[in-house]
Amino acid sequence: MNILELSEQEIVRRNNLQQMRDLGIDPYPAAEYPTNAFSTDIISAFVDLPIVGKDEEGNDVREAATPENSRCVAIAGRMMGRRIMGKAGFAELQDSKGRIQVYVQRDAICPDENKDLYNVVFKKCLDLGDFIGVKGYVFRTKTGEISVHAQELTVLAKSLKPLPIVKEKDGQTFDSFDDPELRYRQRYVDLIVNEGVKETFLKRSVILRTMRAFFDRHGYTEVETPTLQAIAGGATARPFITHFNALNIPMYMRIATELYLKRLIVGGFEGVYEIGKNFRNEGMDKNHNPEFTCMELYVSYKDYNWMMSFTEQLLEEICIAVNGKPETEIDGKVISFKAPFRRLPILDAIKEKTGYDLNGMSEEEMRDVAKKLGIEVDETMGKGKLIDEIFGETCEGTFIQPTFITDYPVEMSPLTKMHRSKPGLTERFELMVNGKELANAYSELNDPIDQEERFIDQMKLADKGDDEAMIIDHDFLRALQYGMPPTSGIGIGIDRLAMLMTGKPFIQEVLFFPQMKPEVKAPRDKDELFLEKGIPADLIPVLRKAGYNLVSTLKDANPAKIQQQIIEIVKKYKLAIDKPSQDQIATWTA
């Protein structure tokens, strides 16, 4: 990398890196650095030494801490702060659990005559963000702070880019790393400098661990099914399409795991679940990411009523595991996952919120209702899509506390059993929480003839232009013909569940690396265009440093000003470059 492409701080850090190497110190050692403690554990386990007397003011005087009478530890992490006071100094070390102060005394880490480790490395060559290892003993400073008295200091990794360390002065905050786009794009920096970010993802881990333990305790088996699929089935969504070169066929990133998991129920598994990635080629907003994590569970001999009760137990247990209680707070609202949850049929919900009873209406009548409600619809939408749009626009956002919306029309549920007592409806529920869908569940359709007819109906919708309609999966139909027992299935969006349990209003806050728009970079002409203007190759980086990234920006510019800018850059960076004359520069600006 050309030195002119680096910031001043980056240049300083690279010089410090070289100085370490000149001293014979490897700034990136390969050897294991064994640790035996974390910052938070050291602080929580600390015990003061015995009191040996009183000082002149009557305060307790404790036995002096030494390596022999204090706990010896080996810790490692980033240096996030440093204060030098002559022959001693303090460093703030951040490990994976927290921070602790390290007392660094020159003669303690440099017992021999050579004091370079302290005088040169610690005082000058180390920068904030560098990884260091410290071996020493734990003590309490005169100000009362539990610290590690370093006896050995090892450089473990040099940081070449400066961290945005937050500073405060006169109540003002500086250098805070709070721009959402930067935080999501550079999550590694976000995790280092912003308190609480790592805690969010640790809670997400608790959610998954608790969910797995709950399913395993009930005897269900975790499985894995294909991500690349010949048919994008199991949901109504637009898929990502790729190409399988070896077979010369189009393939789809899966939009759901449903159809493969049901094949396993056919094959004799009592209950199976999968936690994995799904991909839907749709929009991005605060509640949607095209790549998302979903859990799907299928259990033999159960129905959707059983699944509602099972889901209540699961979510209550997860909430307690994450938050210590069955409630969570998000958007200023307290949401209770204490069972039982409200249960409300979807057509009753629409009637309750809009006054329109869609039960028994034709497709055209539903389209007229949608228009009266100000909902944009088109001719490609069948009954199911129309009901979905009306519910989504008028009802969904109003259900804050967990509510099971049940008994969807058959047009909306091509994989669901017909309702046992309500003609035209199915045994399906969606769980709404904080105005959004969290879970979707069925008494699964296991009649292969009925299933084939519904697939055919879906293809008719596709012919009308619905690009989210399901494609017929003939192998799945063949599996059903071998017989699938009565089964209940559910899908839960893990990302939305993590949002709820951690109180985060944006899905990007619970994804380590959410999908982002391509990073915008300033336009920059290729070297060839500069060379065509007669500009020497070694001056091209200098001109870019001065702000001339495009040849067009040189046109009609002041040659004297450009010359002065070049002279300042060459002098500042000590470049061995001949300075051009104003007449030479004038040919570039013509």
Coordinates of C-alpha atoms in Angstrom, one line a residue, residues 92-462:
E92 CA -6.5 -0.8 30.7
L93 CA -6.9 -4.3 29.3
Q94 CA -10.1 -5.5 27.6
D95 CA -10.6 -9.2 27.2
S96 CA -13.7 -11.2 26.0
K97 CA -15.6 -10.6 29.3
G98 CA -14.7 -7.1 30.4
R99 CA -11.9 -4.7 31.4
I100 CA -9.2 -4.6 34.2
Q101 CA -6.4 -2.3 35.1
V102 CA -2.8 -3.4 34.7
Y103 CA 0.0 -1.8 36.7
V104 CA 3.2 -1.8 34.6
Q105 CA 6.4 -1.0 36.5
R106 CA 9.6 -0.6 34.6
D107 CA 11.9 -2.7 36.8
A108 CA 9.2 -5.4 37.3
I109 CA 8.9 -6.2 33.6
C110 CA 12.5 -5.4 32.8
P111 CA 14.5 -7.0 35.7
D112 CA 17.8 -6.9 33.7
E113 CA 19.7 -3.9 32.5
N114 CA 17.9 -3.6 29.2
K115 CA 14.8 -1.5 29.8
D116 CA 13.6 -1.3 26.2
L117 CA 10.5 -3.3 26.9
Y118 CA 9.2 -0.5 29.1
N119 CA 11.0 2.6 27.8
V120 CA 10.5 1.9 24.1
V121 CA 7.8 -0.8 23.6
F122 CA 5.3 0.0 26.4
K123 CA 5.8 3.8 26.4
K124 CA 6.1 4.4 22.7
C125 CA 5.5 1.5 20.4
L126 CA 2.3 0.1 21.8
D127 CA -0.9 1.8 20.6
L128 CA -4.5 1.6 21.8
G129 CA -6.1 -1.6 20.3
D130 CA -2.9 -3.7 20.4
F131 CA -3.2 -7.1 21.9
I132 CA -0.9 -7.8 24.9
G133 CA -0.4 -10.7 27.3
V134 CA 0.2 -10.0 31.0
K135 CA 1.4 -12.3 33.8
G136 CA 1.4 -10.9 37.3
Y137 CA -0.4 -10.9 40.6
V138 CA -3.6 -9.3 41.7
F139 CA -3.7 -6.4 44.2
R140 CA -5.7 -3.4 45.1
T141 CA -4.2 0.1 44.4
K142 CA -4.2 3.0 46.8
T143 CA -7.3 4.3 45.1
G144 CA -9.1 1.0 45.7
E145 CA -9.1 -0.4 42.2
I146 CA -8.4 -4.1 41.8
S147 CA -5.6 -4.4 39.3
V148 CA -2.9 -6.8 38.0
H149 CA 0.7 -6.0 38.8
A150 CA 2.5 -7.0 35.7
Q151 CA 5.6 -9.2 36.1
E152 CA 5.8 -10.1 32.4
L153 CA 4.4 -8.3 29.3
T154 CA 4.2 -9.9 25.8
V155 CA 3.1 -8.2 22.6
L156 CA 0.6 -10.5 20.9
A157 CA -0.7 -8.5 17.9
K158 CA -0.2 -5.0 16.6
S159 CA -3.2 -3.0 15.5
L160 CA -2.6 -0.9 12.4
K161 CA -5.8 1.0 12.4
P162 CA -6.8 3.4 15.2
L163 CA -10.0 2.5 17.1
P164 CA -12.7 5.2 17.5
I165 CA -12.2 5.5 21.3
V166 CA -15.0 7.5 22.8
K167 CA -13.8 10.6 24.6
E168 CA -15.8 13.0 26.9
K169 CA -15.0 16.6 27.7
D170 CA -17.2 19.2 29.4
G171 CA -20.2 17.0 28.9
Q172 CA -19.5 16.6 25.2
T173 CA -18.9 13.1 23.6
F174 CA -16.3 12.8 20.8
D175 CA -15.3 10.0 18.4
S176 CA -18.3 7.9 19.3
F177 CA -18.9 5.0 16.8
D178 CA -22.6 5.4 16.5
D179 CA -23.4 5.7 12.8
P180 CA -25.7 2.7 12.1
E181 CA -24.2 2.0 8.6
L182 CA -20.7 2.0 9.9
R183 CA -21.6 -0.1 12.9
Y184 CA -23.3 -2.8 10.8
R185 CA -20.7 -2.7 8.1
Q186 CA -17.8 -2.8 10.5
R187 CA -19.3 -5.0 13.3
Y188 CA -15.9 -6.0 14.5
V189 CA -15.2 -2.4 15.5
D190 CA -18.7 -2.0 17.0
L191 CA -18.1 -5.1 19.2
I192 CA -14.8 -3.6 20.5
V193 CA -15.8 -0.1 21.3
N194 CA -19.6 0.0 22.0
E195 CA -20.7 -1.4 25.4
G196 CA -23.7 -3.8 25.3
V197 CA -23.3 -4.9 21.6
K198 CA -21.6 -8.2 22.6
E199 CA -24.2 -8.7 25.3
T200 CA -27.0 -8.7 22.6
F201 CA -25.3 -11.5 20.7
L202 CA -24.6 -13.5 23.9
K203 CA -28.3 -13.3 24.6
R204 CA -29.1 -14.5 21.1
S205 CA -26.8 -17.5 21.9
V206 CA -28.8 -18.2 25.0
I207 CA -32.0 -18.2 23.0
L208 CA -30.7 -20.8 20.6
R209 CA -29.2 -22.9 23.4
T210 CA -32.4 -22.8 25.4
M211 CA -34.5 -23.7 22.4
R212 CA -32.3 -26.7 21.5
A213 CA -32.4 -27.9 25.1
F214 CA -36.2 -27.6 25.2
F215 CA -36.6 -29.7 22.0
D216 CA -34.0 -32.2 23.1
R217 CA -35.7 -32.6 26.4
H218 CA -38.9 -33.5 24.6
G219 CA -37.1 -36.1 22.6
Y220 CA -37.0 -34.4 19.2
T221 CA -34.0 -34.7 16.8
E222 CA -32.1 -31.9 15.3
V223 CA -31.4 -32.5 11.6
E224 CA -29.9 -30.7 8.5
T225 CA -31.5 -30.5 5.1
P226 CA -30.3 -29.1 1.8
T227 CA -29.8 -25.3 1.4
L228 CA -29.5 -25.7 -2.4
Q229 CA -32.8 -27.0 -3.7
A230 CA -34.2 -27.9 -7.2
I231 CA -37.6 -26.5 -6.2
A232 CA -38.1 -23.6 -3.8
G233 CA -40.9 -24.9 -1.7
G234 CA -42.4 -24.8 1.7
A235 CA -43.4 -21.1 1.6
T236 CA -44.7 -18.4 -0.7
A237 CA -41.7 -16.2 -1.4
R238 CA -39.5 -15.1 -4.2
P239 CA -36.3 -17.2 -4.2
F240 CA -32.6 -16.5 -5.0
I241 CA -31.7 -18.4 -8.2
T242 CA -28.3 -19.8 -9.0
H243 CA -26.9 -22.4 -11.4
F244 CA -25.5 -25.9 -10.7
N245 CA -22.7 -26.2 -13.3
A246 CA -22.0 -29.9 -12.8
L247 CA -25.7 -30.8 -13.6
N248 CA -26.3 -27.8 -15.8
I249 CA -29.6 -27.0 -14.1
P250 CA -31.0 -23.9 -12.2
M251 CA -31.0 -24.2 -8.4
Y252 CA -32.7 -22.2 -5.7
M253 CA -31.5 -21.1 -2.3
R254 CA -34.1 -22.5 0.1
I255 CA -36.9 -20.3 1.2
A256 CA -38.0 -22.8 3.9
T257 CA -37.0 -26.2 5.3
E258 CA -40.6 -27.5 5.5
L259 CA -40.9 -30.1 2.7
Y260 CA -37.7 -31.9 3.5
L261 CA -38.5 -32.1 7.2
K262 CA -41.9 -33.6 6.4
R263 CA -40.1 -36.2 4.3
L264 CA -38.3 -37.2 7.5
I265 CA -41.6 -37.6 9.3
V266 CA -42.7 -39.8 6.5
G267 CA -39.5 -41.8 7.0
G268 CA -40.3 -42.5 10.6
F269 CA -38.9 -39.8 12.8
E270 CA -41.2 -38.9 15.8
G271 CA -40.2 -35.2 15.8
V272 CA -37.5 -33.3 13.9
Y273 CA -36.3 -29.7 14.0
E274 CA -33.8 -27.6 12.1
I275 CA -32.3 -24.2 12.9
G276 CA -30.8 -22.8 9.8
K277 CA -30.6 -20.1 7.1
N278 CA -33.4 -19.3 4.7
F279 CA -33.1 -16.9 1.7
R280 CA -35.9 -14.8 0.2
N281 CA -35.1 -12.4 -2.6
E282 CA -37.3 -9.6 -1.2
G283 CA -37.0 -6.2 0.4
M284 CA -34.8 -5.1 3.3
D285 CA -36.1 -3.0 6.2
K286 CA -35.9 -2.8 10.0
N287 CA -37.8 -6.2 10.2
H288 CA -36.5 -8.0 7.2
N289 CA -33.2 -9.3 6.0
P290 CA -33.0 -11.4 2.8
E291 CA -30.9 -14.0 4.6
F292 CA -32.5 -14.9 7.9
T293 CA -32.4 -17.7 10.5
C294 CA -35.5 -19.8 11.1
M295 CA -36.4 -22.8 13.3
E296 CA -38.9 -25.3 12.0
L297 CA -40.2 -28.2 14.1
Y298 CA -42.5 -31.1 13.0
V299 CA -44.0 -33.5 15.5
S300 CA -46.0 -36.6 14.7
Y301 CA -49.5 -37.3 16.1
K302 CA -50.0 -33.6 17.1
D303 CA -52.2 -30.8 15.9
Y304 CA -52.1 -27.0 15.9
N305 CA -53.9 -26.8 19.3
W306 CA -51.1 -28.8 20.9
M307 CA -48.6 -26.7 19.1
M308 CA -50.0 -23.5 20.5
S309 CA -49.6 -24.8 24.1
F310 CA -46.1 -26.1 23.3
T311 CA -45.1 -22.7 21.8
E312 CA -46.3 -20.9 24.9
Q313 CA -44.1 -23.1 27.1
L314 CA -41.1 -22.7 24.8
L315 CA -41.3 -18.9 24.6
E316 CA -41.9 -18.4 28.3
E317 CA -38.8 -20.6 29.1
I318 CA -36.7 -18.7 26.6
C319 CA -37.7 -15.3 28.0
I320 CA -36.8 -16.4 31.5
A321 CA -33.5 -17.8 30.4
V322 CA -32.6 -14.5 28.6
N323 CA -34.1 -11.9 31.0
G324 CA -34.6 -13.7 34.3
K325 CA -38.4 -13.2 34.0
P326 CA -41.2 -13.9 31.5
E327 CA -41.3 -10.3 30.4
T328 CA -39.2 -8.3 28.0
E329 CA -39.3 -4.6 27.1
I330 CA -39.1 -3.2 23.5
D331 CA -40.0 0.2 22.0
G332 CA -41.0 1.3 25.5
K333 CA -43.6 -1.5 25.8
V334 CA -43.5 -4.4 28.3
I335 CA -44.4 -7.7 26.6
S336 CA -45.3 -10.7 28.7
F337 CA -44.6 -14.2 27.4
K338 CA -46.4 -15.7 30.4
A339 CA -48.8 -18.4 29.2
P340 CA -51.5 -18.6 28.0
F341 CA -51.7 -16.2 25.0
R342 CA -54.8 -14.9 23.4
R343 CA -56.3 -16.9 20.5
L344 CA -58.3 -15.1 17.7
P345 CA -59.4 -16.3 14.2
I346 CA -58.1 -14.2 11.4
L347 CA -61.5 -13.2 9.9
D348 CA -62.7 -12.3 13.4
A349 CA -59.6 -10.1 13.8
I350 CA -60.3 -8.3 10.5
K351 CA -63.9 -7.8 11.4
E352 CA -62.8 -6.6 14.9
K353 CA -60.4 -4.0 13.4
T354 CA -62.2 -2.9 10.2
G355 CA -65.9 -3.8 10.6
Y356 CA -65.9 -5.9 7.4
D357 CA -66.8 -9.5 7.6
L358 CA -64.9 -11.3 4.8
N359 CA -66.4 -14.7 5.5
G360 CA -68.1 -16.0 2.4
M361 CA -67.0 -13.1 0.2
S362 CA -65.9 -13.6 -3.4
E363 CA -62.6 -12.6 -4.7
E364 CA -64.1 -9.5 -6.3
E365 CA -65.9 -8.5 -3.2
M366 CA -62.7 -8.8 -1.2
R367 CA -60.9 -6.7 -3.7
D368 CA -63.5 -4.0 -3.4
V369 CA -63.2 -4.1 0.4
A370 CA -59.4 -3.7 0.1
K371 CA -59.9 -0.6 -2.1
K372 CA -62.3 0.9 0.3
L373 CA -59.7 0.5 3.0
G374 CA -57.1 2.3 0.9
I375 CA -55.1 -0.9 0.3
E376 CA -53.3 -1.2 -3.1
V377 CA -54.2 -4.5 -4.8
D378 CA -54.1 -5.9 -8.3
E379 CA -55.7 -8.5 -10.5
T380 CA -53.0 -11.1 -9.8
M381 CA -54.1 -11.4 -6.2
G382 CA -56.3 -14.4 -5.3
K383 CA -58.4 -14.6 -2.1
G384 CA -55.5 -15.6 0.0
K385 CA -53.3 -12.8 -1.0
L386 CA -56.1 -10.3 -0.6
I387 CA -56.9 -11.5 3.0
D388 CA -53.2 -11.4 3.7
E389 CA -52.9 -7.8 2.5
I390 CA -56.0 -6.6 4.4
F391 CA -54.9 -8.3 7.6
G392 CA -51.3 -7.0 7.2
E393 CA -52.4 -3.4 6.6
T394 CA -55.2 -3.1 9.1
C395 CA -54.6 -5.7 11.9
E396 CA -51.1 -7.1 12.2
G397 CA -49.5 -4.0 13.7
T398 CA -52.1 -3.7 16.5
F399 CA -51.3 -7.0 18.3
I400 CA -48.6 -6.1 20.8
Q401 CA -49.0 -8.9 23.4
P402 CA -48.5 -12.4 22.1
T403 CA -51.6 -13.4 20.2
F404 CA -52.3 -16.5 18.1
I405 CA -54.2 -15.6 14.9
T406 CA -55.9 -18.8 13.9
D407 CA -58.0 -20.5 11.3
Y408 CA -56.8 -19.0 8.0
P409 CA -58.7 -19.5 4.7
V410 CA -57.5 -22.4 2.6
E411 CA -56.4 -20.0 -0.2
M412 CA -53.7 -18.7 2.2
S413 CA -52.5 -22.1 3.4
P414 CA -51.6 -24.6 0.7
L415 CA -49.8 -26.9 3.1
T416 CA -52.4 -27.0 5.9
K417 CA -55.2 -29.4 6.9
M418 CA -58.8 -28.3 6.4
H419 CA -60.4 -27.2 9.6
R420 CA -62.3 -30.1 11.2
S421 CA -65.4 -28.0 11.9
K422 CA -65.2 -24.7 9.9
P423 CA -65.6 -25.2 6.1
G424 CA -63.2 -23.2 3.9
L425 CA -60.8 -22.6 6.8
T426 CA -57.6 -24.4 7.8
E427 CA -56.0 -25.4 11.1
R428 CA -53.3 -22.8 11.0
F429 CA -52.0 -20.1 13.4
E430 CA -49.6 -17.2 13.2
L431 CA -48.2 -15.8 16.4
M432 CA -48.2 -12.0 16.5
V433 CA -46.0 -10.1 18.9
N434 CA -45.3 -6.4 19.0
G435 CA -47.2 -6.0 15.7
K436 CA -45.2 -8.6 13.7
E437 CA -45.4 -12.3 12.9
L438 CA -43.1 -14.3 15.0
A439 CA -44.3 -17.9 14.3
N440 CA -46.3 -19.8 11.7
A441 CA -47.8 -23.2 12.4
Y442 CA -50.2 -25.8 11.0
S443 CA -51.9 -29.1 11.5
E444 CA -50.0 -30.3 8.5
L445 CA -51.8 -31.5 5.4
N446 CA -51.1 -35.2 4.9
D447 CA -53.7 -36.1 2.3
P448 CA -51.6 -36.5 -0.9
I449 CA -54.6 -36.0 -3.3
D450 CA -55.7 -32.8 -1.5
Q451 CA -52.1 -31.6 -1.5
E452 CA -51.7 -32.1 -5.2
E453 CA -54.9 -30.2 -5.9
R454 CA -53.7 -27.3 -3.8
F455 CA -50.3 -27.2 -5.6
I456 CA -52.3 -27.0 -8.9
D457 CA -54.2 -24.1 -7.6
Q458 CA -50.9 -22.4 -6.6
M459 CA -49.7 -22.9 -10.2
K460 CA -52.8 -21.2 -11.5
L461 CA -51.9 -18.2 -9.3
A462 CA -48.4 -18.3 -10.8

